[in-house]
Coordinates of C-alpha atoms (C1' of nucleotides) in Angstrom, one line a residue:
Chain A
M852 CA 63.4 109.6 -2.0
A853 CA 66.0 109.1 0.6
G854 CA 65.6 111.1 3.7
E855 CA 61.8 111.5 3.6
A856 CA 60.9 108.9 6.2
K857 CA 62.4 108.2 9.6
P858 CA 64.2 104.9 10.1
T859 CA 62.5 102.7 12.7
T860 CA 65.4 101.0 14.5
N861 CA 69.1 101.5 15.0
V862 CA 70.4 99.2 12.2
I863 CA 74.0 99.6 13.0
A864 CA 73.4 98.5 16.6
T865 CA 71.5 95.5 15.4
L866 CA 74.2 94.5 13.1
R867 CA 76.9 95.0 15.7
E868 CA 75.1 92.8 18.3
R869 CA 74.7 90.1 15.7
G870 CA 78.4 90.0 14.9
L871 CA 77.7 91.2 11.4
I872 CA 80.2 94.1 11.3
S873 CA 83.8 93.7 10.7
Q874 CA 84.9 97.1 9.5
I875 CA 83.0 100.4 9.2
T876 CA 84.2 103.8 8.1
E877 CA 84.6 106.4 10.8
S878 CA 82.1 108.6 9.2
G879 CA 79.2 108.9 11.6
L880 CA 77.1 106.3 9.8
E881 CA 75.3 105.2 13.0
E882 CA 74.0 108.6 13.8
L883 CA 73.1 109.3 10.2
A884 CA 71.3 106.0 9.9
N885 CA 69.1 106.8 12.9
R886 CA 68.3 110.2 11.5
E887 CA 67.3 109.6 7.9
R888 CA 66.5 107.0 5.4
L889 CA 69.6 105.9 3.6
T890 CA 70.1 104.1 0.3
V891 CA 72.5 101.2 0.7
Y892 CA 74.0 99.0 -2.0
C893 CA 75.9 95.8 -2.4
G894 CA 77.3 94.3 -5.6
F895 CA 77.4 90.7 -6.8
D896 CA 79.7 89.7 -9.6
P897 CA 78.4 86.9 -11.9
T898 CA 81.6 85.0 -12.0
R899 CA 79.8 81.7 -11.6
P900 CA 76.3 80.5 -12.6
S901 CA 75.3 80.6 -8.9
L902 CA 75.9 82.6 -5.8
Q903 CA 77.2 80.7 -2.8
I904 CA 75.9 80.6 0.8
G905 CA 78.6 83.1 1.8
N906 CA 77.0 85.7 -0.5
V907 CA 73.9 85.6 1.6
V908 CA 75.6 87.4 4.4
P909 CA 75.8 90.8 2.6
I910 CA 72.2 90.2 1.4
I911 CA 71.2 89.8 5.0
L912 CA 73.0 93.1 5.8
L913 CA 70.8 94.8 3.2
A914 CA 67.8 93.1 4.6
H915 CA 68.5 94.5 8.1
F916 CA 68.9 97.9 6.5
Q917 CA 65.5 97.5 4.8
R918 CA 63.8 96.3 7.9
A919 CA 65.1 99.4 9.7
G920 CA 63.5 101.6 7.0
H921 CA 66.3 102.1 4.6
Q922 CA 66.3 101.4 0.9
P923 CA 68.5 98.6 -0.5
I924 CA 70.0 98.3 -4.0
L925 CA 71.1 95.0 -5.3
L926 CA 73.7 95.4 -8.0
V927 CA 74.5 92.7 -10.5
G928 CA 78.0 93.1 -11.8
G929 CA 77.3 92.5 -15.4
G930 CA 80.1 95.0 -16.2
T931 CA 82.6 94.3 -13.5
G932 CA 82.2 90.6 -14.0
M933 CA 83.8 90.9 -17.4
I934 CA 87.0 92.1 -15.7
G935 CA 87.3 90.0 -12.5
D936 CA 88.0 91.2 -9.0
P937 CA 91.6 90.5 -8.0
S938 CA 91.0 91.0 -4.3
F939 CA 92.9 88.4 -2.3
K940 CA 93.1 86.1 -5.3
S941 CA 96.4 84.6 -5.9
D942 CA 96.1 84.1 -9.6
E943 CA 94.9 86.1 -12.5
R944 CA 91.3 85.1 -13.3
Q945 CA 90.4 83.2 -16.4
M946 CA 88.4 85.7 -18.3
L947 CA 84.8 84.6 -18.9
T948 CA 83.2 85.0 -22.3
L949 CA 80.7 87.7 -22.8
E950 CA 78.0 85.1 -23.2
Q951 CA 79.0 83.4 -19.9
V952 CA 78.9 86.7 -18.0
R953 CA 75.4 87.6 -19.5
D954 CA 74.1 84.1 -18.7
N955 CA 75.5 84.1 -15.2
A956 CA 74.2 87.7 -14.6
E957 CA 70.7 86.6 -15.5
R958 CA 70.9 83.6 -13.1
V959 CA 72.4 85.8 -10.3
R960 CA 69.6 88.3 -10.8
Q961 CA 67.0 85.6 -10.3
Q962 CA 68.8 84.2 -7.2
L963 CA 68.9 87.7 -5.7
S964 CA 65.2 88.4 -6.2
G965 CA 63.8 86.5 -3.2
Y966 CA 65.5 88.1 -0.2
L967 CA 64.3 91.6 -0.1
D968 CA 60.9 93.4 -0.3
F969 CA 60.5 94.9 -3.8
E970 CA 57.2 96.6 -2.8
G971 CA 56.4 99.6 -0.6
E972 CA 58.0 102.9 0.0
N973 CA 61.5 101.7 0.6
A974 CA 61.3 99.0 -2.0
A975 CA 64.5 97.2 -3.0
V976 CA 65.9 98.0 -6.4
M977 CA 67.9 95.8 -8.7
V978 CA 70.4 97.3 -11.1
N979 CA 73.1 96.0 -13.4
N980 CA 76.4 98.0 -13.8
V981 CA 76.8 97.0 -17.4
D982 CA 74.1 99.6 -18.0
W983 CA 76.5 102.4 -17.2
L984 CA 80.0 100.9 -17.3
G985 CA 79.2 99.5 -20.7
K986 CA 78.5 103.0 -22.0
M987 CA 81.4 104.8 -20.5
T988 CA 84.0 105.9 -23.0
L989 CA 87.7 105.4 -22.3
I990 CA 88.3 109.2 -22.1
E991 CA 85.5 109.6 -19.6
Y992 CA 86.9 106.7 -17.6
L993 CA 90.4 108.2 -17.4
R994 CA 89.5 111.9 -17.0
D995 CA 86.5 111.6 -14.7
I996 CA 87.4 108.6 -12.6
G997 CA 91.0 107.5 -13.2
K998 CA 92.4 111.0 -12.5
H999 CA 91.3 110.7 -8.9
F1000 CA 93.3 107.6 -8.1
T1001 CA 97.1 107.5 -7.6
I1002 CA 98.8 104.3 -8.6
N1003 CA 100.8 104.5 -5.4
H1004 CA 97.7 104.4 -3.3
M1005 CA 96.2 101.6 -5.3
M1006 CA 99.3 99.5 -5.1
A1007 CA 99.3 99.8 -1.3
K1008 CA 95.9 98.1 -1.0
E1009 CA 96.1 94.9 1.0
S1010 CA 93.8 93.2 -1.4
V1011 CA 96.2 93.3 -4.3
K1012 CA 99.5 93.4 -2.3
T1013 CA 100.5 89.7 -2.8
R1014 CA 99.8 90.1 -6.6
I1015 CA 101.9 93.2 -6.8
E1016 CA 104.8 91.5 -5.0
S1017 CA 104.5 88.1 -6.7
R1018 CA 107.0 87.3 -9.4
E1019 CA 105.1 84.3 -10.7
H1020 CA 101.6 85.6 -10.8
G1021 CA 101.6 89.3 -11.3
I1022 CA 98.4 91.2 -12.0
S1023 CA 97.1 92.5 -15.3
Y1024 CA 96.2 96.1 -15.9
A1025 CA 92.6 95.0 -16.3
E1026 CA 92.3 93.4 -12.9
F1027 CA 94.3 96.1 -11.3
S1028 CA 91.6 98.6 -12.6
Y1029 CA 88.8 96.6 -11.0
M1030 CA 88.6 98.8 -7.9
I1031 CA 88.2 101.9 -10.0
L1032 CA 85.2 100.3 -11.8
Q1033 CA 83.7 99.5 -8.5
A1034 CA 84.3 103.0 -7.3
A1035 CA 82.6 104.3 -10.4
D1036 CA 79.6 102.2 -9.6
F1037 CA 79.3 103.8 -6.2
L1038 CA 79.7 107.2 -7.7
H1039 CA 77.0 106.4 -10.3
L1040 CA 74.6 105.2 -7.7
F1041 CA 75.3 108.2 -5.5
D1042 CA 74.5 110.5 -8.4
V1043 CA 71.4 108.9 -9.7
M1044 CA 69.9 107.4 -6.6
G1045 CA 71.5 109.2 -3.7
C1046 CA 73.1 106.1 -2.5
T1047 CA 75.6 106.8 0.3
V1048 CA 76.4 103.4 1.8
Q1049 CA 78.0 100.3 0.3
V1050 CA 78.2 97.0 2.2
G1051 CA 80.1 93.8 1.3
G1052 CA 82.2 91.0 2.6
N1053 CA 85.4 91.8 4.4
D1054 CA 87.5 91.1 1.3
Q1055 CA 85.7 94.0 -0.4
W1056 CA 87.0 96.7 2.0
G1057 CA 89.6 98.1 -0.3
N1058 CA 87.1 98.3 -3.2
L1059 CA 84.4 99.9 -1.0
T1060 CA 86.7 102.6 0.4
A1061 CA 87.9 103.4 -3.1
G1062 CA 84.3 104.4 -3.9
V1063 CA 84.0 106.4 -0.6
E1064 CA 87.2 108.3 -1.6
L1065 CA 86.0 109.0 -5.1
I1066 CA 82.7 110.4 -3.9
R1067 CA 84.5 112.6 -1.4
K1068 CA 87.0 113.9 -4.0
T1069 CA 84.6 114.5 -6.9
R1070 CA 81.3 115.4 -5.1
E1071 CA 82.7 116.7 -1.8
A1072 CA 80.2 114.4 -0.1
H1073 CA 80.4 111.8 2.7
A1074 CA 79.8 108.2 1.7
H1075 CA 80.1 105.2 4.0
A1076 CA 81.4 101.6 3.8
L1077 CA 80.6 98.6 6.0
T1078 CA 81.8 95.1 5.8
A1079 CA 80.7 91.8 7.3
P1080 CA 83.2 89.4 8.7
L1081 CA 84.0 86.2 6.9
V1082 CA 81.9 83.6 8.7
T1083 CA 84.0 80.7 10.0
S1084 CA 83.3 77.7 12.1
A1085 CA 84.7 76.8 15.5
S1086 CA 86.8 74.1 13.9
G1087 CA 88.3 76.6 11.5
A1088 CA 86.6 75.0 8.5
K1089 CA 85.5 77.3 5.7
L1090 CA 81.8 77.8 5.7
G1091 CA 79.7 76.0 3.1
K1092 CA 82.3 73.5 2.1
T1093 CA 80.9 70.0 1.4
E1094 CA 82.4 66.9 -0.2
S1095 CA 80.6 67.9 -3.4
G1096 CA 81.9 71.5 -3.3
A1097 CA 80.5 74.7 -2.2
L1098 CA 76.9 75.3 -1.1
F1099 CA 75.3 77.0 -4.0
L1100 CA 72.0 78.9 -3.9
D1101 CA 70.9 77.5 -7.3
P1102 CA 68.8 74.4 -6.3
A1103 CA 69.9 72.7 -9.5
M1104 CA 73.5 72.8 -8.2
T1105 CA 72.9 72.3 -4.5
T1106 CA 69.6 70.7 -3.7
P1107 CA 67.6 72.3 -0.9
Y1108 CA 67.9 69.1 1.0
E1109 CA 71.7 69.3 0.9
M1110 CA 71.4 72.8 2.1
Y1111 CA 69.2 71.8 4.9
Q1112 CA 71.4 68.9 6.0
Y1113 CA 74.5 71.0 5.9
W1114 CA 73.0 73.3 8.6
I1115 CA 71.5 70.4 10.6
N1116 CA 75.0 69.1 11.0
T1117 CA 76.2 72.4 12.5
D1118 CA 78.5 72.1 15.5
D1119 CA 76.9 73.1 18.8
R1120 CA 79.6 75.7 19.3
D1121 CA 78.6 77.5 16.0
V1122 CA 74.9 77.3 16.0
G1123 CA 74.2 80.4 18.0
H1124 CA 76.6 82.4 15.9
Y1125 CA 75.0 81.2 12.7
L1126 CA 71.5 81.9 14.0
K1127 CA 72.5 85.5 14.6
V1128 CA 74.1 85.8 11.2
F1129 CA 71.7 83.9 9.0
T1130 CA 68.3 84.4 10.6
F1131 CA 66.2 87.3 11.8
L1132 CA 65.2 85.7 15.0
S1133 CA 65.6 88.0 18.0
L1134 CA 68.6 87.6 20.3
A1135 CA 66.2 86.5 23.0
E1136 CA 64.8 83.7 20.8
I1137 CA 68.3 82.7 19.9
A1138 CA 69.4 82.6 23.5
A1139 CA 66.4 80.4 24.4
L1140 CA 67.3 78.0 21.5
E1141 CA 70.9 77.8 22.7
A1142 CA 69.7 77.1 26.2
A1143 CA 67.3 74.4 25.0
Q1144 CA 70.1 72.9 22.9
A1145 CA 72.5 72.8 25.7
E1146 CA 70.0 71.1 28.0
Q1147 CA 68.9 68.6 25.3
P1148 CA 71.7 68.1 22.9
A1149 CA 70.0 65.2 21.2
S1150 CA 67.0 67.3 20.2
R1151 CA 69.1 69.4 17.9
V1152 CA 66.5 72.0 18.2
A1153 CA 68.8 74.9 17.5
Q1154 CA 70.2 73.2 14.4
R1155 CA 66.7 72.3 13.2
T1156 CA 65.6 75.9 13.5
L1157 CA 68.8 77.2 11.8
A1158 CA 68.4 74.7 8.9
W1159 CA 64.7 75.5 8.4
E1160 CA 65.2 79.2 8.6
I1161 CA 68.1 79.3 6.1
T1162 CA 66.3 76.9 3.7
R1163 CA 63.2 79.1 3.9
L1164 CA 65.3 82.2 3.3
V1165 CA 67.0 80.7 0.2
H1166 CA 64.2 78.5 -1.3
G1167 CA 61.0 79.6 0.3
Q1168 CA 58.8 78.1 3.0
A1169 CA 57.1 75.4 1.0
V1170 CA 60.4 73.9 0.1
A1171 CA 61.8 74.3 3.6
D1172 CA 58.8 72.4 5.0
G1173 CA 59.1 69.7 2.4
V1174 CA 62.8 69.0 3.0
A1175 CA 62.4 69.2 6.8
A1176 CA 59.7 66.5 6.5
A1177 CA 62.0 64.4 4.3
S1178 CA 64.8 64.9 6.8
D1179 CA 62.6 63.9 9.7
A1180 CA 61.5 60.8 7.8
L1181 CA 65.0 59.8 7.1
F1182 CA 66.5 60.5 10.5
G1183 CA 63.6 60.4 13.0
G1184 CA 60.0 59.4 12.5
G1185 CA 60.7 56.9 9.8
V1186 CA 59.5 56.8 6.3
A1187 CA 56.0 55.7 7.3
S1188 CA 55.4 59.1 8.8
L1189 CA 55.9 60.9 5.5
A1190 CA 53.0 62.3 3.6
E1191 CA 52.7 61.2 0.0
A1192 CA 52.8 64.8 -1.0
N1193 CA 56.3 65.1 0.4
L1194 CA 57.6 62.1 -1.6
P1195 CA 59.2 64.4 -4.2
Y1196 CA 61.3 66.0 -1.5
L1197 CA 62.4 62.6 -0.4
A1198 CA 63.3 61.9 -4.0
Q1199 CA 65.3 65.1 -4.0
A1200 CA 67.0 64.2 -0.7
V1201 CA 68.4 60.8 -1.8
P1202 CA 69.5 59.3 -5.1
T1203 CA 66.5 57.9 -6.8
T1204 CA 66.1 55.2 -9.3
I1205 CA 62.9 54.5 -11.3
F1206 CA 62.1 50.9 -12.0
A1207 CA 59.4 48.8 -13.6
A1208 CA 56.2 47.9 -11.7
S1209 CA 56.5 44.3 -13.1
A1210 CA 59.8 43.8 -11.3
L1211 CA 58.1 44.5 -8.0
A1212 CA 55.1 42.4 -8.8
A1213 CA 57.4 39.4 -9.4
G1214 CA 59.3 40.0 -6.2
L1215 CA 62.5 42.0 -6.2
S1216 CA 65.7 40.5 -5.0
P1217 CA 67.3 42.8 -2.4
L1218 CA 70.7 42.0 -4.0
D1219 CA 69.4 43.2 -7.4
A1220 CA 67.9 46.3 -5.8
L1221 CA 71.2 47.3 -4.2
V1222 CA 73.1 46.8 -7.4
L1223 CA 70.4 48.5 -9.5
T1224 CA 70.5 51.6 -7.4
G1225 CA 74.2 51.7 -7.4
A1226 CA 74.1 51.4 -3.6
Q1227 CA 76.5 48.5 -3.8
P1228 CA 79.0 47.7 -6.6
S1229 CA 78.4 44.0 -6.8
K1230 CA 76.1 41.3 -5.6
G1231 CA 78.9 40.0 -3.4
A1232 CA 79.2 43.3 -1.6
A1233 CA 75.4 43.5 -1.4
R1234 CA 75.3 40.1 0.2
R1235 CA 78.0 40.9 2.7
L1236 CA 76.1 44.1 3.6
I1237 CA 72.9 42.3 4.2
Q1238 CA 74.6 39.6 6.3
Q1239 CA 76.2 42.3 8.4
G1240 CA 72.8 43.8 9.1
G1241 CA 73.4 46.9 7.0
L1242 CA 70.2 47.0 4.9
Y1243 CA 66.9 48.5 5.7
V1244 CA 63.9 48.5 3.4
N1245 CA 61.4 51.2 4.4
D1246 CA 63.0 51.1 7.9
E1247 CA 62.6 47.4 8.3
R1248 CA 66.0 45.6 8.7
W1249 CA 66.3 43.2 5.8
S1250 CA 68.6 40.4 7.0
D1251 CA 67.9 37.7 4.5
P1252 CA 69.5 38.2 1.1
E1253 CA 67.2 35.6 -0.5
R1254 CA 64.0 37.1 0.6
P1255 CA 62.3 39.0 -2.2
I1256 CA 60.9 42.5 -1.7
T1257 CA 57.2 42.6 -2.7
R1258 CA 54.5 45.1 -3.3
E1259 CA 53.4 44.8 0.3
Q1260 CA 56.6 46.5 1.5
A1261 CA 56.2 49.5 -0.9
L1262 CA 55.1 52.8 0.5
F1263 CA 52.1 54.2 -1.2
G1264 CA 52.4 51.1 -3.4
R1265 CA 55.3 52.6 -5.3
A1266 CA 58.2 53.7 -3.1
L1267 CA 61.0 51.6 -1.6
L1268 CA 63.5 53.5 0.6
L1269 CA 66.7 51.5 0.9
R1270 CA 68.9 52.4 3.7
V1271 CA 72.5 51.3 3.6
G1272 CA 74.3 51.5 6.9
K1273 CA 73.5 54.4 9.2
N1274 CA 72.5 57.1 6.8
R1275 CA 73.1 56.3 3.1
Y1276 CA 69.8 56.1 1.3
H1277 CA 68.5 55.1 -2.1
L1278 CA 65.0 55.5 -3.2
L1279 CA 63.3 53.2 -5.7
L1280 CA 60.2 54.5 -7.3
V1281 CA 57.9 52.4 -9.6
G1282 CA 57.7 54.1 -13.0
E1283 CA 54.4 55.2 -14.4
Chain B
rG1177 C1' 124.2 56.7 -24.0
rG1178 C1' 126.0 53.3 -19.6
rG1179 C1' 125.0 51.0 -14.6
rC1180 C1' 121.8 49.8 -10.5
rA1181 C1' 117.1 49.5 -8.1
rG1182 C1' 112.0 49.2 -8.6
rU1183 C1' 106.6 48.6 -10.9
rU1184 C1' 101.7 43.9 -6.1
rA1185 C1' 94.6 45.2 -4.6
rC1186 C1' 91.8 52.4 -3.1
rC1187 C1' 97.0 54.0 -0.9
rG1188 C1' 101.6 52.3 1.6
rA1189 C1' 104.0 47.7 1.8
rA1190 C1' 105.2 42.1 2.5
rG1191 C1' 105.6 37.8 -0.6
rC1192 C1' 110.7 35.5 -4.3
rG1193 C1' 108.0 28.1 -7.7
rG1194 C1' 102.7 24.9 -5.0
rC1195 C1' 100.0 26.0 1.8
rC1196 C1' 98.4 33.1 -2.8
rA1197 C1' 92.5 36.3 -4.1
rA1198 C1' 97.8 37.4 -2.1
rA1199 C1' 100.6 39.0 5.2
rC1200 C1' 100.5 43.7 7.7
rG1201 C1' 99.3 49.1 8.1
rG1202 C1' 96.2 53.2 6.4
rG1203 C1' 91.7 54.4 4.2
rA1204 C1' 86.8 52.9 3.2
rC1205 C1' 82.4 50.1 4.5
rU1206 C1' 79.1 47.4 8.3
rG1207 C1' 77.7 46.5 13.4
rA1208 C1' 77.7 47.9 18.8
rC1209 C1' 77.8 52.6 21.5
rU1210 C1' 76.0 57.8 20.3
rG1211 C1' 73.3 63.7 19.4
rU1212 C1' 72.4 62.8 11.8
rA1213 C1' 79.0 64.5 16.4
rA1214 C1' 83.8 62.7 18.1
rA1215 C1' 86.2 58.7 20.3
rU1216 C1' 86.3 53.4 21.2
rC1217 C1' 85.5 48.1 20.3
rA1218 C1' 84.2 44.1 16.7
rG1219 C1' 83.7 42.5 11.7
rU1220 C1' 84.1 43.2 6.2
rU1221 C1' 87.1 44.9 2.1
rG1222 C1' 88.2 41.1 -6.6
rG1223 C1' 83.8 38.9 -9.4
rC1224 C1' 80.1 35.0 -9.9
rU1225 C1' 72.0 33.1 -8.0
rU1226 C1' 77.9 31.8 -1.2
rA1227 C1' 80.1 27.8 -4.0
rC1228 C1' 85.7 23.8 1.2
rG1229 C1' 83.4 25.4 -6.5
rC1230 C1' 84.5 28.4 -10.8
rC1231 C1' 86.4 32.9 -13.2
rU1232 C1' 89.6 37.4 -13.4
rU1233 C1' 93.9 39.9 -10.9
rC1234 C1' 100.4 41.1 -8.8
rG1235 C1' 103.3 47.2 -15.1
rG1236 C1' 102.5 44.9 -20.7
rA1237 C1' 103.5 40.8 -24.2
rG1238 C1' 105.6 36.2 -24.8
rG1239 C1' 108.2 31.8 -22.8
rU1240 C1' 110.0 27.7 -19.1
rU1241 C1' 107.2 24.3 -15.7
rC1242 C1' 102.5 19.3 -13.9
rG1243 C1' 102.1 24.2 -11.4
rA1244 C1' 104.3 31.3 -11.9
rA1245 C1' 103.0 37.4 -8.2
rU1246 C1' 107.5 34.4 -7.7
rC1247 C1' 112.2 31.8 -13.0
rC1248 C1' 113.7 33.5 -18.4
rU1249 C1' 113.2 37.0 -22.8
rC1250 C1' 111.6 41.5 -24.9
rC1251 C1' 108.8 46.1 -24.2
rA1252 C1' 106.9 50.4 -21.2
rC1253 C1' 107.3 53.5 -17.1
rU1254 C1' 109.6 55.3 -12.3
rG1255 C1' 113.8 56.4 -9.0
rC1256 C1' 119.1 56.7 -8.0
rC1257 C1' 124.2 56.8 -9.8
rC1258 C1' 127.9 57.6 -14.0
rA1259 C1' 128.8 60.1 -18.8

RNA sequence: GGGCAGUUACCGAAGCGGCCAAACGGGACUGACUGUAAAUCAGUUGGCUUACGCCUUCGGAGGUUCGAAUCCUCCACUGCCCA
C-alpha cells in the first residue's frame, strides 16, 4: 500500500515550523516523506483508564502525517502495558492486573478513535500489540530479538540511566526489557504493514531508536524516528496540571467544560505556541489571532479559539459549542443568554444540585440554597457572604439574606444559577 | 528506664484564673480594581431563623473554683537531654 500515492505536502517542514519536532533520526526522512507515502505509527500504553492531554501531541503528529497523505497506525499497548515503560521513571511501576490492562486498553482504544480518518486510501489503522507480543515464545524473543541488543548499549540509554545508578530503586529485568518489546513492535509493523516511521513524545527517544536499530540489523532496512518536544508553559508549569489532577481525555474523568476552561486560562505568552501545537489552523491564522489578542487582551480571542479547537478535537464539535455557550453564559453574556438546550452543558460546567419544585413554590431561603448546594458550610457563613455582596442568583446580586427566592427568578422555570464571589457557581435544578 | 519542654482554631504562634470564640502572622474567602491574569487596598474567617443572647471549642478524662485555654491529678502523643 505504502508508496503508491504521492504525498501532498512536506509534512516534516510543517511539523518543524509548528515546533513539533524535538529529535529526528538523521536518515533522510524529510526527502523520503516528500517522495512516497509512508506508514507511521505511535504507541499508547494503557497504564491508566484514560489518556491525558499530553498524549494528544503525538496523535497530532500522526494527523499531520495523514493530512500530508501518509498512513497512520495507532498502536494500543495491550502487551507492553503489562510490563510498564521505565523511561525517565524514578520508581519501579506497580504492575497492573491483566484485567486492568485489558479494561484500560479498551478505553484507550475508544479515546484514540476520534482523531484520525479511518476511511479513504490512507485510512488510519488501529492495532494492539498484545496480538503479536502475546503469542511470541520465550525462545523466539531471545533468539530473534534479544540477540540483537547488547546489555552494554541498553544500560547506556539516558531513559534508564538513573534507575541503573540508583541504589534505592533499581530496575527489574521486566522493565529493563521494555525497550526490546517496543523494538519488536516496530519490527512487526515493518514486516506486516511496511511501517518505517515511529513517532512519540521526547521521553520515547530511546525506545524508538531501539526499534530503528533492530530493523537495520535484522532487515537491513532504514527506519526512522521522530519525537515531539514536551510541551511546557512560559511559567514553567507542567502542561495539563489542574488542582484536581491531570487533564484526562475521558469526559467522565475531566469534563469537557474543565478542558475548555483550562485552555481559556492560557497565558498570553503561551497561546500562540499552543495554537501551533494543538490545532490545525494555518500559521497565518495563528499570527492574526496573536495580533488581535495583543491589541485587545480582554477579548481573549486567541484563548477562545484555542479552547474551542481543542475541545472540538477531543470531544467533538457539538460538545465544544455547548461548553463554549455555557462558558460565555458564566463569564460574559449572563445566564439569560443561554439557550435551554445548552442547560445540560451548564450543569456539566458547575456543581449541580436537584431540588424539589415545592421548595421553590414556597419561596427558597438563599441561606438554605447556599447550604443545600454545599456552596457554603453554614448559614452563618452564607449570611456573611450575602452581606458582603458575594451572592448572585441568575446574575442578579442578592443582598438580602431574608428575601426568599421564588419561581419568578428561575430560568426556564426550573434553573437557578447561584454565583458565589467572582467565579464559583452552583446550579440548582428543579427535579422532575 | 530517668529528666526537661511542649500539645491552642486550616497552618504557625500569643494567651498563664474573670475584660477569651481566644492577640498577631500566613492561608482561605468576599468586595473594589482588572483580561475568567498578576499586583494592590478594604473587609470576613466556630455553630445557631444575627441574637450586646445561647451552644460547642484551646491533646483526652477527671478534679479545685462563684468562674478554667489558664491551677491540680491521671492518661496519650511530640521534641530535646541522660542511661
